[in-house]
PDB file of C-alpha atoms in Angstrom:
ATOM      1  CA  MET A   1      16.630   5.121 -19.516  1.00 58.00           C
ATOM      2  CA  GLY A   2      12.691   5.469 -19.888  1.00 82.00           C
ATOM      3  CA  ILE A   3      10.007   6.339 -16.838  1.00 88.00           C
ATOM      4  CA  GLY A   4       9.126   2.807 -15.921  1.00 90.00           C
ATOM      5  CA  ASP A   5      13.442   2.146 -15.858  1.00 90.00           C
ATOM      6  CA  ASP A   6      13.830   4.958 -13.697  1.00 91.00           C
ATOM      7  CA  MET A   7      11.388   3.224 -11.204  1.00 94.00           C
ATOM      8  CA  MET A   8      13.202   0.474 -11.337  1.00 94.00           C
ATOM      9  CA  TRP A   9      16.255   1.723  -9.841  1.00 94.00           C
ATOM     10  CA  ARG A  10      14.568   3.946  -7.375  1.00 95.00           C
ATOM     11  CA  ALA A  11      13.099   0.920  -6.141  1.00 96.00           C
ATOM     12  CA  GLU A  12      16.779  -0.822  -6.029  1.00 95.00           C
ATOM     13  CA  ALA A  13      17.788   1.848  -4.905  1.00 96.00           C
ATOM     14  CA  TYR A  14      15.632   1.780  -2.213  1.00 97.00           C
ATOM     15  CA  HIS A  15      16.639  -1.622  -0.961  1.00 97.00           C
ATOM     16  CA  GLU A  16      19.873  -0.910  -1.003  1.00 96.00           C
ATOM     17  CA  TYR A  17      19.483   1.948   1.214  1.00 98.00           C
ATOM     18  CA  LYS A  18      17.699  -0.241   3.423  1.00 97.00           C
ATOM     19  CA  ARG A  19      20.493  -2.275   3.599  1.00 97.00           C
ATOM     20  CA  THR A  20      23.280  -0.302   3.833  1.00 98.00           C
ATOM     21  CA  GLY A  21      21.769   2.394   5.805  1.00 98.00           C
ATOM     22  CA  LYS A  22      23.177   5.033   3.468  1.00 98.00           C
ATOM     23  CA  LYS A  23      21.066   7.376   0.778  1.00 97.00           C
ATOM     24  CA  GLN A  24      22.036   6.598  -3.081  1.00 96.00           C
ATOM     25  CA  ARG A  25      22.344   8.428  -6.305  1.00 94.00           C
ATOM     26  CA  PRO A  26      22.285   7.198  -9.515  1.00 91.00           C
ATOM     27  CA  TYR A  27      25.541   6.140 -11.621  1.00 89.00           C
ATOM     28  CA  ARG A  28      26.732   4.470 -14.901  1.00 84.00           C
ATOM     29  CA  LYS A  29      29.837   2.923 -13.808  1.00 81.00           C
ATOM     30  CA  GLU A  30      30.837   3.196 -18.057  1.00 77.00           C
ATOM     31  CA  SER A  31      30.534   6.677 -17.979  1.00 77.00           C
ATOM     32  CA  ASN A  32      32.000   7.246 -14.724  1.00 76.00           C
ATOM     33  CA  GLN A  33      29.140   9.682 -14.322  1.00 79.00           C
ATOM     34  CA  TYR A  34      26.433  10.823 -12.449  1.00 80.00           C
ATOM     35  CA  GLY A  35      22.482  10.874 -12.953  1.00 75.00           C
ATOM     36  CA  SER A  36      20.263  13.885 -13.611  1.00 70.00           C
ATOM     37  CA  PHE A  37      18.613  14.604 -10.156  1.00 70.00           C
ATOM     38  CA  LEU A  38      15.949  16.706 -13.042  1.00 72.00           C
ATOM     39  CA  LYS A  39      13.505  13.288 -13.558  1.00 87.00           C
ATOM     40  CA  ASP A  40       9.987  13.806 -12.004  1.00 89.00           C
ATOM     41  CA  VAL A  41       9.737  10.126 -11.365  1.00 91.00           C
ATOM     42  CA  TRP A  42      12.891  10.751  -8.472  1.00 92.00           C
ATOM     43  CA  LYS A  43      11.349  13.873  -6.928  1.00 91.00           C
ATOM     44  CA  ASN A  44       9.795  13.837  -3.385  1.00 93.00           C
ATOM     45  CA  THR A  45      12.187  10.219  -2.663  1.00 95.00           C
ATOM     46  CA  PRO A  46      14.368  10.197   0.731  1.00 96.00           C
ATOM     47  CA  TRP A  47      16.643   7.605   0.075  1.00 97.00           C
ATOM     48  CA  LEU A  48      18.044   9.669  -2.972  1.00 95.00           C
ATOM     49  CA  ASP A  49      20.897  12.547  -2.493  1.00 94.00           C
ATOM     50  CA  PHE A  50      21.869  13.552  -5.433  1.00 91.00           C
ATOM     51  CA  ASP A  51      24.761  15.829  -4.211  1.00 90.00           C
ATOM     52  CA  ASN A  52      26.626  13.384  -1.417  1.00 92.00           C
ATOM     53  CA  GLY A  53      24.569   9.648  -2.348  1.00 94.00           C
ATOM     54  CA  VAL A  54      26.784   6.884  -2.523  1.00 94.00           C
ATOM     55  CA  GLY A  55      27.068   6.651  -6.325  1.00 93.00           C
ATOM     56  CA  PHE A  56      24.458   3.251  -7.728  1.00 93.00           C
ATOM     57  CA  GLU A  57      24.310   1.768 -10.335  1.00 90.00           C
ATOM     58  CA  THR A  58      21.767   1.965 -13.568  1.00 88.00           C
ATOM     59  CA  HIS A  59      22.861  -0.514 -15.754  1.00 83.00           C
ATOM     60  CA  PRO A  60      24.425  -3.184 -13.766  1.00 82.00           C
ATOM     61  CA  LYS A  61      24.172  -6.306 -15.912  1.00 76.00           C
ATOM     62  CA  ASN A  62      27.485  -5.580 -18.308  1.00 72.00           C
ATOM     63  CA  ASN A  63      26.219  -2.430 -19.252  1.00 74.00           C
ATOM     64  CA  LYS A  64      22.421  -3.040 -19.542  1.00 76.00           C
ATOM     65  CA  ARG A  65      20.172  -2.809 -16.955  1.00 78.00           C
ATOM     66  CA  TRP A  66      18.412  -5.699 -14.820  1.00 74.00           C
ATOM     67  CA  TYR A  67      16.150  -7.357 -16.944  1.00 69.00           C
ATOM     68  CA  HIS A  68      18.110  -7.374 -20.258  1.00 71.00           C
ATOM     69  CA  ASN A  69      20.329 -10.509 -21.713  1.00 66.00           C
ATOM     70  CA  LYS A  70      16.913 -12.665 -21.717  1.00 72.00           C
ATOM     71  CA  THR A  71      17.232 -12.755 -17.811  1.00 81.00           C
ATOM     72  CA  PRO A  72      14.525 -13.390 -15.462  1.00 88.00           C
ATOM     73  CA  TYR A  73      14.035 -10.328 -13.171  1.00 90.00           C
ATOM     74  CA  THR A  74      11.460  -9.026 -10.735  1.00 91.00           C
ATOM     75  CA  PRO A  75      11.175  -5.359 -10.273  1.00 94.00           C
ATOM     76  CA  LYS A  76      11.196  -4.754  -6.701  1.00 94.00           C
ATOM     77  CA  ARG A  77       9.017  -2.122  -5.184  1.00 96.00           C
ATOM     78  CA  ALA A  78       9.416   0.574  -2.918  1.00 96.00           C
ATOM     79  CA  PRO A  79       7.044   3.697  -1.508  1.00 95.00           C
ATOM     80  CA  TYR A  80       5.527   6.763  -3.197  1.00 95.00           C
ATOM     81  CA  ASP A  81       5.025   9.786  -1.206  1.00 94.00           C
ATOM     82  CA  PHE A  82       3.276  12.892  -3.168  1.00 96.00           C
ATOM     83  CA  THR A  83       3.428  16.069  -1.849  1.00 96.00           C
ATOM     84  CA  ASP A  84       0.303  18.395  -1.171  1.00 97.00           C
ATOM     85  CA  MET A  85       0.517  20.286  -4.265  1.00 97.00           C
ATOM     86  CA  GLU A  86       0.000  16.379  -6.072  1.00 97.00           C
ATOM     87  CA  GLU A  87      -3.080  15.169  -4.133  1.00 98.00           C
ATOM     88  CA  MET A  88      -4.148  18.564  -4.820  1.00 98.00           C
ATOM     89  CA  PHE A  89      -4.395  17.756  -8.519  1.00 98.00           C
ATOM     90  CA  TYR A  90      -6.464  14.700  -7.660  1.00 98.00           C
ATOM     91  CA  LYS A  91      -8.672  16.377  -5.492  1.00 98.00           C
ATOM     92  CA  LEU A  92      -9.427  19.947  -7.480  1.00 98.00           C
ATOM     93  CA  ASN A  93      -9.536  17.379 -10.776  1.00 98.00           C
ATOM     94  CA  VAL A  94      -9.701  13.357 -10.085  1.00 98.00           C
ATOM     95  CA  GLN A  95     -12.091  12.894  -7.345  1.00 98.00           C
ATOM     96  CA  LYS A  96     -15.308  14.616  -8.373  1.00 98.00           C
ATOM     97  CA  TYR A  97     -15.636  10.736 -10.421  1.00 98.00           C
ATOM     98  CA  GLY A  98     -15.572   8.651  -8.100  1.00 98.00           C
ATOM     99  CA  ASP A  99     -14.087   4.791  -8.542  1.00 98.00           C
ATOM    100  CA  TYR A 100     -12.452   4.541 -12.861  1.00 98.00           C
ATOM    101  CA  VAL A 101     -10.210   2.432 -14.400  1.00 98.00           C
ATOM    102  CA  LEU A 102      -7.237   4.205 -15.414  1.00 98.00           C
ATOM    103  CA  ILE A 103      -7.148   3.640 -19.408  1.00 98.00           C
ATOM    104  CA  ASN A 104      -3.584   4.220 -20.419  1.00 95.00           C
ATOM    105  CA  PRO A 105      -4.062   4.543 -24.905  1.00 93.00           C
ATOM    106  CA  ASP A 106      -0.316   6.339 -24.839  1.00 84.00           C
ATOM    107  CA  ALA A 107       3.284   5.529 -25.948  1.00 74.00           C
ATOM    108  CA  LYS A 108       6.092   7.517 -26.567  1.00 67.00           C
ATOM    109  CA  LYS A 109       7.290   7.042 -30.446  1.00 63.00           C
ATOM    110  CA  SER A 110      10.237   5.197 -31.212  1.00 55.00           C
ATOM    111  CA  ILE A 111      11.430   2.408 -33.000  1.00 49.00           C
ATOM    112  CA  PHE A 112      11.135  -0.323 -29.788  1.00 55.00           C
ATOM    113  CA  ALA A 113       7.521   1.493 -28.322  1.00 69.00           C
ATOM    114  CA  ASP A 114       6.159   0.757 -31.526  1.00 75.00           C
ATOM    115  CA  ASN A 115       6.264  -3.344 -31.355  1.00 83.00           C
ATOM    116  CA  LYS A 116       4.242  -2.408 -27.901  1.00 86.00           C
ATOM    117  CA  LYS A 117       1.480  -0.368 -29.314  1.00 88.00           C
ATOM    118  CA  TYR A 118      -2.620  -1.524 -29.446  1.00 93.00           C
ATOM    119  CA  PHE A 119      -4.690   0.170 -31.482  1.00 93.00           C
ATOM    120  CA  LYS A 120      -7.633  -1.394 -30.670  1.00 96.00           C
ATOM    121  CA  TRP A 121      -8.739   1.174 -27.329  1.00 96.00           C
ATOM    122  CA  GLN A 122     -11.881   2.809 -29.256  1.00 97.00           C
ATOM    123  CA  GLU A 123     -13.008  -0.751 -28.930  1.00 98.00           C
ATOM    124  CA  VAL A 124     -12.304  -1.816 -25.363  1.00 98.00           C
ATOM    125  CA  VAL A 125     -13.718   1.826 -24.077  1.00 98.00           C
ATOM    126  CA  ASP A 126     -16.930   0.826 -26.390  1.00 98.00           C
ATOM    127  CA  LEU A 127     -17.507  -2.474 -23.967  1.00 98.00           C
ATOM    128  CA  LEU A 128     -16.403  -1.141 -20.862  1.00 98.00           C
ATOM    129  CA  GLN A 129     -19.290   1.897 -21.225  1.00 97.00           C
ATOM    130  CA  ASP A 130     -20.617   0.760 -17.374  1.00 97.00           C
ATOM    131  CA  TYR A 131     -17.509   2.165 -15.859  1.00 98.00           C
ATOM    132  CA  THR A 132     -15.941   5.618 -15.154  1.00 98.00           C
ATOM    133  CA  LEU A 133     -13.278   5.627 -17.711  1.00 98.00           C
ATOM    134  CA  LEU A 134     -10.583   8.374 -17.240  1.00 98.00           C
ATOM    135  CA  ARG A 135      -7.436   8.945 -19.038  1.00 97.00           C
ATOM    136  CA  ALA A 136      -3.938  10.742 -17.922  1.00 96.00           C
ATOM    137  CA  LYS A 137      -3.415  12.171 -21.038  1.00 92.00           C
ATOM    138  CA  PRO A 138       0.293  12.901 -21.311  1.00 85.00           C
ATOM    139  CA  ASN A 139       1.869  16.754 -21.917  1.00 76.00           C
ATOM    140  CA  ASP A 140       4.555  15.741 -24.444  1.00 65.00           C
ATOM    141  CA  ALA A 141       6.746  17.627 -21.711  1.00 59.00           C
ATOM    142  CA  PHE A 142       7.193  14.534 -19.541  1.00 53.00           C
ATOM    143  CA  ILE A 143       6.435  12.072 -22.627  1.00 54.00           C
ATOM    144  CA  ARG A 144       8.851  11.749 -25.381  1.00 52.00           C
ATOM    145  CA  ASN A 145       7.593  12.485 -28.712  1.00 49.00           C
ATOM    146  CA  THR A 146       3.941  12.000 -28.081  1.00 51.00           C
ATOM    147  CA  ASN A 147       2.610  14.631 -31.146  1.00 50.00           C
ATOM    148  CA  GLY A 148      -0.035  13.295 -32.511  1.00 51.00           C
ATOM    149  CA  GLN A 149      -2.178  11.518 -29.111  1.00 70.00           C
ATOM    150  CA  VAL A 150      -5.315  11.040 -30.545  1.00 81.00           C
ATOM    151  CA  ASN A 151      -8.673  11.379 -28.430  1.00 87.00           C
ATOM    152  CA  PHE A 152     -11.310   8.507 -27.762  1.00 94.00           C
ATOM    153  CA  THR A 153     -14.964   8.879 -27.818  1.00 96.00           C
ATOM    154  CA  ASN A 154     -16.679   8.510 -23.797  1.00 97.00           C
ATOM    155  CA  LEU A 155     -13.159   8.016 -22.685  1.00 97.00           C
ATOM    156  CA  THR A 156     -12.746  11.414 -20.349  1.00 97.00           C
ATOM    157  CA  ASN A 157      -9.409  12.800 -20.675  1.00 95.00           C
ATOM    158  CA  ILE A 158      -7.643  14.420 -17.865  1.00 96.00           C
ATOM    159  CA  PRO A 159      -4.117  16.987 -18.776  1.00 94.00           C
ATOM    160  CA  THR A 160      -1.453  16.085 -16.870  1.00 94.00           C
ATOM    161  CA  ASN A 161       1.643  18.426 -17.064  1.00 91.00           C
ATOM    162  CA  ASN A 162       4.251  15.555 -15.858  1.00 90.00           C
ATOM    163  CA  VAL A 163       4.816  12.099 -14.398  1.00 91.00           C
ATOM    164  CA  ARG A 164       3.983  12.468 -10.734  1.00 95.00           C
ATOM    165  CA  GLU A 165       0.065  13.769 -11.871  1.00 96.00           C
ATOM    166  CA  ALA A 166      -0.300  10.774 -14.372  1.00 95.00           C
ATOM    167  CA  MET A 167       1.480   9.046 -11.253  1.00 97.00           C
ATOM    168  CA  ILE A 168      -1.025   9.587  -8.698  1.00 98.00           C
ATOM    169  CA  MET A 169      -4.284   9.177 -10.959  1.00 98.00           C
ATOM    170  CA  VAL A 170      -2.502   5.674 -10.804  1.00 98.00           C
ATOM    171  CA  LYS A 171      -2.424   5.326  -7.104  1.00 98.00           C
ATOM    172  CA  TYR A 172      -6.627   6.343  -6.354  1.00 98.00           C
ATOM    173  CA  ALA A 173      -7.813   4.047  -9.640  1.00 98.00           C
ATOM    174  CA  LYS A 174      -9.562   1.185  -8.673  1.00 97.00           C
ATOM    175  CA  LEU A 175      -7.740  -0.666 -11.768  1.00 98.00           C
ATOM    176  CA  VAL A 176      -5.441   0.703 -14.488  1.00 98.00           C
ATOM    177  CA  VAL A 177      -5.714  -1.102 -18.347  1.00 98.00           C
ATOM    178  CA  THR A 178      -2.220  -0.199 -19.967  1.00 97.00           C
ATOM    179  CA  THR A 179       0.533  -1.643 -22.170  1.00 95.00           C
ATOM    180  CA  GLU A 180       3.835  -2.488 -20.816  1.00 94.00           C
ATOM    181  CA  GLY A 181       5.307   0.711 -19.613  1.00 92.00           C
ATOM    182  CA  GLY A 182       5.685   3.180 -17.273  1.00 92.00           C
ATOM    183  CA  LEU A 183       1.893   2.909 -15.863  1.00 96.00           C
ATOM    184  CA  HIS A 184       2.317  -0.152 -15.755  1.00 96.00           C
ATOM    185  CA  HIS A 185       5.407  -0.238 -13.372  1.00 96.00           C
ATOM    186  CA  ALA A 186       3.934   2.594 -11.200  1.00 97.00           C
ATOM    187  CA  ALA A 187       1.033   0.320 -10.815  1.00 97.00           C
ATOM    188  CA  GLY A 188       2.993  -2.255  -9.702  1.00 96.00           C
ATOM    189  CA  GLN A 189       4.696  -0.178  -7.095  1.00 95.00           C
ATOM    190  CA  MET A 190       2.125   1.440  -5.668  1.00 96.00           C
ATOM    191  CA  GLY A 191      -0.010  -2.060  -5.848  1.00 95.00           C
ATOM    192  CA  VAL A 192      -2.774  -0.961  -7.563  1.00 96.00           C
ATOM    193  CA  PRO A 193      -4.378  -3.584  -9.992  1.00 97.00           C
ATOM    194  CA  CYS A 194      -3.515  -3.744 -13.288  1.00 97.00           C
ATOM    195  CA  ILE A 195      -4.600  -5.706 -16.611  1.00 98.00           C
ATOM    196  CA  VAL A 196      -1.033  -4.759 -18.410  1.00 98.00           C
ATOM    197  CA  LEU A 197      -1.086  -5.557 -22.497  1.00 97.00           C
ATOM    198  CA  TYR A 198       2.504  -7.517 -23.214  1.00 95.00           C
ATOM    199  CA  GLY A 199       2.265  -9.209 -26.530  1.00 94.00           C
ATOM    200  CA  SER A 200       5.543 -10.385 -27.005  1.00 93.00           C
ATOM    201  CA  HIS A 201       7.939  -7.870 -26.891  1.00 91.00           C
ATOM    202  CA  GLN A 202       8.479  -7.432 -23.708  1.00 90.00           C
ATOM    203  CA  SER A 203       8.058  -9.997 -20.849  1.00 93.00           C
ATOM    204  CA  PRO A 204       6.494 -10.419 -17.525  1.00 95.00           C
ATOM    205  CA  LEU A 205       9.505 -12.716 -16.155  1.00 93.00           C
ATOM    206  CA  ARG A 206      11.368  -9.318 -16.980  1.00 92.00           C
ATOM    207  CA  THR A 207       9.234  -6.353 -15.971  1.00 94.00           C
ATOM    208  CA  GLY A 208       6.487  -8.065 -14.481  1.00 95.00           C
ATOM    209  CA  TYR A 209       4.712  -7.857 -10.716  1.00 96.00           C
ATOM    210  CA  GLU A 210       3.323  -9.716  -8.709  1.00 93.00           C
ATOM    211  CA  GLY A 211      -0.859 -10.166  -9.048  1.00 93.00           C
ATOM    212  CA  GLN A 212      -0.621  -8.094 -11.876  1.00 96.00           C
ATOM    213  CA  ILE A 213      -2.896  -9.613 -14.939  1.00 97.00           C
ATOM    214  CA  ASN A 214      -0.859 -10.180 -17.958  1.00 97.00           C
ATOM    215  CA  ILE A 215      -1.845 -10.376 -21.494  1.00 97.00           C
ATOM    216  CA  THR A 216       0.558 -12.344 -23.215  1.00 96.00           C
ATOM    217  CA  ARG A 217       1.457 -13.845 -26.901  1.00 94.00           C
ATOM    218  CA  LYS A 218       4.507 -16.674 -27.308  1.00 89.00           C
ATOM    219  CA  THR A 219       5.694 -15.672 -31.040  1.00 91.00           C
ATOM    220  CA  HIS A 220       8.490 -16.784 -33.520  1.00 91.00           C
ATOM    221  CA  CYS A 221      10.543 -13.771 -31.754  1.00 91.00           C
ATOM    222  CA  ASN A 222       9.401 -15.146 -28.108  1.00 89.00           C
ATOM    223  CA  THR A 223       9.771 -18.439 -28.347  1.00 87.00           C
ATOM    224  CA  ASP A 224      10.738 -18.737 -24.554  1.00 87.00           C
ATOM    225  CA  GLY A 225       8.597 -15.963 -23.332  1.00 88.00           C
ATOM    226  CA  LEU A 226      11.344 -13.657 -21.888  1.00 89.00           C
ATOM    227  CA  GLY A 227      10.827 -11.174 -25.049  1.00 89.00           C
ATOM    228  CA  CYS A 228      11.663 -10.309 -28.606  1.00 89.00           C
ATOM    229  CA  ASP A 229      14.618 -12.552 -30.305  1.00 84.00           C
ATOM    230  CA  VAL A 230      14.903  -9.380 -33.297  1.00 77.00           C
ATOM    231  CA  PRO A 231      18.441  -7.673 -32.064  1.00 68.00           C
ATOM    232  CA  LYS A 232      17.072  -4.174 -33.164  1.00 68.00           C
ATOM    233  CA  GLY A 233      13.942  -2.402 -34.870  1.00 72.00           C
ATOM    234  CA  ALA A 234      10.239  -3.327 -35.500  1.00 79.00           C
ATOM    235  CA  CYS A 235       9.330  -6.626 -35.292  1.00 91.00           C
ATOM    236  CA  GLN A 236       6.364  -8.063 -37.349  1.00 92.00           C
ATOM    237  CA  TYR A 237       5.537 -10.591 -35.311  1.00 93.00           C
ATOM    238  CA  CYS A 238       5.475  -7.982 -32.207  1.00 93.00           C
ATOM    239  CA  GLU A 239       2.862  -6.554 -34.032  1.00 92.00           C
ATOM    240  CA  GLN A 240       0.634  -9.276 -34.913  1.00 94.00           C
ATOM    241  CA  ALA A 241       0.810 -10.410 -31.677  1.00 95.00           C
ATOM    242  CA  MET A 242      -0.349  -6.993 -30.299  1.00 95.00           C
ATOM    243  CA  GLU A 243      -2.761  -7.208 -32.840  1.00 95.00           C
ATOM    244  CA  SER A 244      -4.454 -10.320 -31.911  1.00 97.00           C
ATOM    245  CA  ILE A 245      -5.575  -9.032 -28.871  1.00 97.00           C
ATOM    246  CA  GLU A 246      -9.085  -8.735 -28.793  1.00 98.00           C
ATOM    247  CA  PRO A 247     -11.052  -6.033 -27.170  1.00 98.00           C
ATOM    248  CA  GLY A 248     -13.158  -8.595 -26.139  1.00 98.00           C
ATOM    249  CA  GLU A 249     -10.750 -10.292 -23.642  1.00 98.00           C
ATOM    250  CA  ILE A 250      -9.547  -7.221 -22.348  1.00 98.00           C
ATOM    251  CA  ALA A 251     -13.102  -6.478 -21.262  1.00 98.00           C
ATOM    252  CA  GLN A 252     -13.543  -9.689 -19.811  1.00 98.00           C
ATOM    253  CA  LEU A 253     -10.526  -9.218 -17.589  1.00 98.00           C
ATOM    254  CA  VAL A 254     -11.480  -5.694 -16.538  1.00 98.00           C
ATOM    255  CA  ARG A 255     -15.118  -7.311 -15.264  1.00 97.00           C
ATOM    256  CA  GLU A 256     -13.322 -10.052 -13.773  1.00 96.00           C
ATOM    257  CA  ASN A 257     -10.948  -7.649 -11.746  1.00 95.00           C
ATOM    258  CA  TYR A 258     -12.276  -4.094 -11.100  1.00 94.00           C
ATOM    259  CA  ASP A 259     -12.991  -4.878  -7.727  1.00 87.00           C
ATOM    260  CA  LYS A 260      -9.479  -6.907  -6.950  1.00 76.00           C
ATOM    261  CA  ASP A 261      -8.085  -5.560  -3.535  1.00 72.00           C
ATOM    262  CA  LYS A 262      -4.904  -3.124  -3.662  1.00 68.00           C
ATOM    263  CA  THR A 263      -1.700  -4.598  -2.240  1.00 56.00           C
ATOM    264  CA  MET A 264      -0.107  -2.914   0.509  1.00 43.00           C
ATOM    265  CA  VAL A 265       3.945  -1.968  -0.255  1.00 41.00           C
TER     266      VAL A 265
END
C-alpha cells in the first residue's frame, strides 16, 4: 500500500473505532496477516493498537482497496495529532517563511506513478513568484525510488526525513498544489485547501475529498470519469492528459483559492 492508501485505511479504521469503541489494527484476509506498525503515517494514532486491536481489513473489495473495481468512493477524514518534535520541526524550519503555498512536484518511480507525473512544474513556479513557495523535499527513505529528483529555481526546498514532517508542512500551508497521491490525501484529511492534478489516470470520484480543486481530463482510457481502463503499465493517454494541463491553468487556480478557508475535520 502507498502512503495515500495507508491514510485512507487509517481514516476507515477511525470511523470503525468510533462505531464499535474498539481499537483497530491492519489485517489482510487473503494472506491472514496483520500489517506492520512501523509505517510513519500510522504513528501517534490513538485508535490503533498493533498488538491487541481488532483486525480491520485493508483490502475489503475482492482483495482490493475501497476505491478499486471502478466504483465511486469518498475517502473519509480522521484527525491528526503531531508530536512536540514534529511541531518543533515546523517551528525551526518552516515557520520563518510565513504564509506559503506548498508545491509538491515529487512522486515515487513506478509504472503507475509515471502515468501521474507532471513535467511543467518550473513554469508553474515561474508564474507564482509573488507567493512564498515551499517544497517538502523527500528523503529516499520514505518515498521509494525517488533517486534523481530535480531542483527547481525559486522553489525553496525544506528537507524532510519522513512523511510526517511533510504532513506537518501540509497542515500549516495556505494552499497545497500536488499531483494525486500522498500529500493530496494529507491535505484532504486535514481540511487544507488543495489543488490536485489528476489528469486521467485516477479520479476524484474515487480518491477525492470534498472541497478540493481537481484538474481532470477525460481521455480514450477514461471515458466514464472513473480512471484509466488500461489494466497494467504505462498509458499514453494518461501521459497526454497530464501534458495537456497548462501552467497558467494551475496558477489561476492558485490565485482564486489562496485565501480559501480551511475546513475543520
